[in-house]
Amino acid sequence: MLGNRGFTLIELLVTMAVLGIISAMAAPAMSNLIAQQELNKSVRDLAATLSQARSQAALLRRNITVNLNSTAINTSTTFNWAPTGKSIYNSTILSTVVFLPNGKVQTANDTNPNTSLKICETTYTGARAKIIVISFMGSLTQTEGTC
């Protein structure tokens, strides 16, 4: 006659311990992944807001203002953007970007033809940043950076 088939208590405890160790190793990697995805989402949202403002300026033939770090309601001539999650907008100098009807960009400091906007993710060690560069003609490029 065959004995009872199944697992002993010792086998179950060893399996649970191995699963616990593997889960503990995966948790930090998962939190870094979530932080990176929040940073990417903030950058995508900002790029979409800037592109939409540039299009609206050309379509309506009027200046369109983008307020950075603002959660106010958008109007026909003003768009607002704020970072999502634990991302932060890293600039105290530049709070607005204005798109002109001819597609060009106007900022508070017009001495530099390119405007850089830095978004940081600082929830873990080795803080990452993404930089969106707006050219004088309104085109956007993204680069990696540090905070």
Short mmCIF file of C-alpha atoms in Angstrom, two decimals:
data_model
loop_
_atom_site.label_atom_id
_atom_site.label_comp_id
_atom_site.label_asym_id
_atom_site.label_seq_id
_atom_site.Cartn_x
_atom_site.Cartn_y
_atom_site.Cartn_z
CA MET A 1 0.00 0.00 0.00
CA LEU A 2 1.25 3.48 -0.88
CA GLY A 3 1.72 5.99 1.91
CA ASN A 4 -0.13 9.30 2.05
CA ARG A 5 1.00 11.65 -0.67
CA GLY A 6 1.63 15.27 0.16
CA PHE A 7 4.14 17.62 1.66
CA THR A 8 5.52 17.52 5.13
CA LEU A 9 5.43 20.55 7.35
CA ILE A 10 9.21 20.96 7.01
CA GLU A 11 8.98 21.05 3.19
CA LEU A 12 6.27 23.71 3.32
CA LEU A 13 8.27 25.86 5.76
CA VAL A 14 11.42 25.64 3.61
CA THR A 15 9.41 26.62 0.51
CA MET A 16 7.84 29.58 2.33
CA ALA A 17 11.28 30.73 3.56
CA VAL A 18 12.73 30.60 0.03
CA LEU A 19 9.75 32.57 -1.34
CA GLY A 20 10.19 35.16 1.43
CA ILE A 21 13.87 35.64 0.61
CA ILE A 22 13.16 36.04 -3.11
CA SER A 23 10.38 38.55 -2.38
CA ALA A 24 12.66 40.57 -0.10
CA MET A 25 15.25 40.82 -2.88
CA ALA A 26 12.68 41.91 -5.48
CA ALA A 27 11.01 44.66 -3.40
CA PRO A 28 13.77 47.34 -3.73
CA ALA A 29 14.03 46.79 -7.47
CA MET A 30 10.28 47.20 -7.78
CA SER A 31 10.28 50.50 -5.88
CA ASN A 32 13.03 51.86 -8.17
CA LEU A 33 10.99 50.79 -11.19
CA ILE A 34 7.92 52.59 -9.86
CA ALA A 35 9.95 55.75 -9.19
CA GLN A 36 11.37 55.65 -12.74
CA GLN A 37 7.89 55.20 -14.22
CA GLU A 38 6.55 58.19 -12.23
CA LEU A 39 9.41 60.30 -13.59
CA ASN A 40 8.70 59.13 -17.14
CA LYS A 41 5.00 59.94 -16.72
CA SER A 42 5.76 63.46 -15.51
CA VAL A 43 8.07 64.05 -18.48
CA ARG A 44 5.51 62.68 -20.96
CA ASP A 45 2.78 64.86 -19.44
CA LEU A 46 4.97 67.97 -19.65
CA ALA A 47 5.98 67.23 -23.24
CA ALA A 48 2.33 66.70 -24.19
CA THR A 49 1.29 69.95 -22.49
CA LEU A 50 4.04 71.91 -24.23
CA SER A 51 3.22 70.39 -27.62
CA GLN A 52 -0.47 71.09 -27.16
CA ALA A 53 0.26 74.70 -26.20
CA ARG A 54 2.45 75.18 -29.26
CA SER A 55 -0.29 73.78 -31.51
CA GLN A 56 -2.95 75.95 -29.89
CA ALA A 57 -0.82 79.07 -30.33
CA ALA A 58 -0.54 78.41 -34.06
CA LEU A 59 -4.19 77.42 -34.41
CA LEU A 60 -5.69 80.34 -32.45
CA ARG A 61 -2.99 82.81 -33.57
CA ARG A 62 -2.44 84.12 -30.07
CA ASN A 63 0.01 83.68 -27.23
CA ILE A 64 -0.49 80.54 -25.15
CA THR A 65 1.06 80.41 -21.68
CA VAL A 66 2.14 77.22 -19.91
CA ASN A 67 2.38 77.59 -16.13
CA LEU A 68 4.84 75.13 -14.61
CA ASN A 69 4.16 73.61 -11.19
CA SER A 70 0.54 74.74 -11.30
CA THR A 71 -2.59 72.69 -10.69
CA ALA A 72 -5.03 75.40 -11.76
CA ILE A 73 -7.68 74.69 -14.39
CA ASN A 74 -6.65 75.14 -18.02
CA THR A 75 -8.21 77.94 -20.06
CA SER A 76 -8.14 78.63 -23.79
CA THR A 77 -4.94 80.68 -23.47
CA THR A 78 -3.32 79.15 -20.38
CA PHE A 79 -2.25 75.56 -19.80
CA ASN A 80 -1.07 74.30 -16.43
CA TRP A 81 1.25 71.42 -15.58
CA ALA A 82 2.41 69.89 -12.32
CA PRO A 83 4.61 66.81 -11.82
CA THR A 84 2.95 63.55 -10.83
CA GLY A 85 3.85 61.18 -8.02
CA LYS A 86 6.99 62.11 -6.14
CA SER A 87 8.64 63.88 -9.07
CA ILE A 88 9.56 67.52 -8.58
CA TYR A 89 10.08 70.35 -11.05
CA ASN A 90 13.57 71.63 -10.31
CA SER A 91 13.58 75.35 -11.12
CA THR A 92 12.81 78.46 -9.16
CA ILE A 93 13.75 80.74 -12.05
CA LEU A 94 11.38 79.60 -14.80
CA SER A 95 7.70 79.31 -13.93
CA THR A 96 6.07 80.04 -17.30
CA VAL A 97 6.70 79.34 -20.97
CA VAL A 98 4.85 81.35 -23.63
CA PHE A 99 4.32 79.99 -27.14
CA LEU A 100 3.87 82.70 -29.76
CA PRO A 101 1.59 82.36 -32.81
CA ASN A 102 4.64 82.03 -35.09
CA GLY A 103 5.74 78.89 -33.18
CA LYS A 104 8.55 80.54 -31.26
CA VAL A 105 9.04 80.39 -27.51
CA GLN A 106 9.28 83.28 -25.09
CA THR A 107 10.49 82.88 -21.50
CA ALA A 108 11.37 85.24 -18.69
CA ASN A 109 15.04 84.93 -19.64
CA ASP A 110 15.26 85.32 -23.42
CA THR A 111 19.07 85.50 -23.54
CA ASN A 112 19.42 81.74 -24.15
CA PRO A 113 17.87 80.37 -27.34
CA ASN A 114 17.21 77.01 -25.65
CA THR A 115 15.14 76.63 -22.50
CA SER A 116 15.84 73.66 -20.20
CA LEU A 117 13.24 72.22 -17.83
CA LYS A 118 14.52 69.68 -15.29
CA ILE A 119 12.27 67.16 -13.56
CA CYS A 120 13.80 65.16 -10.69
CA GLU A 121 12.86 61.92 -9.00
CA THR A 122 14.42 61.91 -5.53
CA THR A 123 12.73 59.02 -3.75
CA TYR A 124 15.78 56.74 -3.80
CA THR A 125 19.54 57.11 -3.67
CA GLY A 126 21.13 58.31 -6.86
CA ALA A 127 18.34 60.69 -7.82
CA ARG A 128 17.55 60.69 -11.53
CA ALA A 129 16.41 63.57 -13.65
CA LYS A 130 15.07 64.13 -17.11
CA ILE A 131 15.65 67.40 -18.91
CA ILE A 132 13.33 68.73 -21.59
CA VAL A 133 15.01 71.28 -23.84
CA ILE A 134 12.73 73.64 -25.75
CA SER A 135 14.43 75.23 -28.73
CA PHE A 136 13.77 78.82 -29.75
CA MET A 137 11.44 77.47 -32.46
CA GLY A 138 9.49 75.33 -29.96
CA SER A 139 10.76 71.84 -30.74
CA LEU A 140 11.31 69.52 -27.77
CA THR A 141 14.17 67.15 -26.97
CA GLN A 142 14.68 64.98 -23.89
CA THR A 143 17.94 64.09 -22.19
CA GLU A 144 18.99 62.31 -19.01
CA GLY A 145 20.38 64.32 -16.13
CA THR A 146 21.12 64.36 -12.41
CA CYS A 147 19.61 66.36 -9.60
#
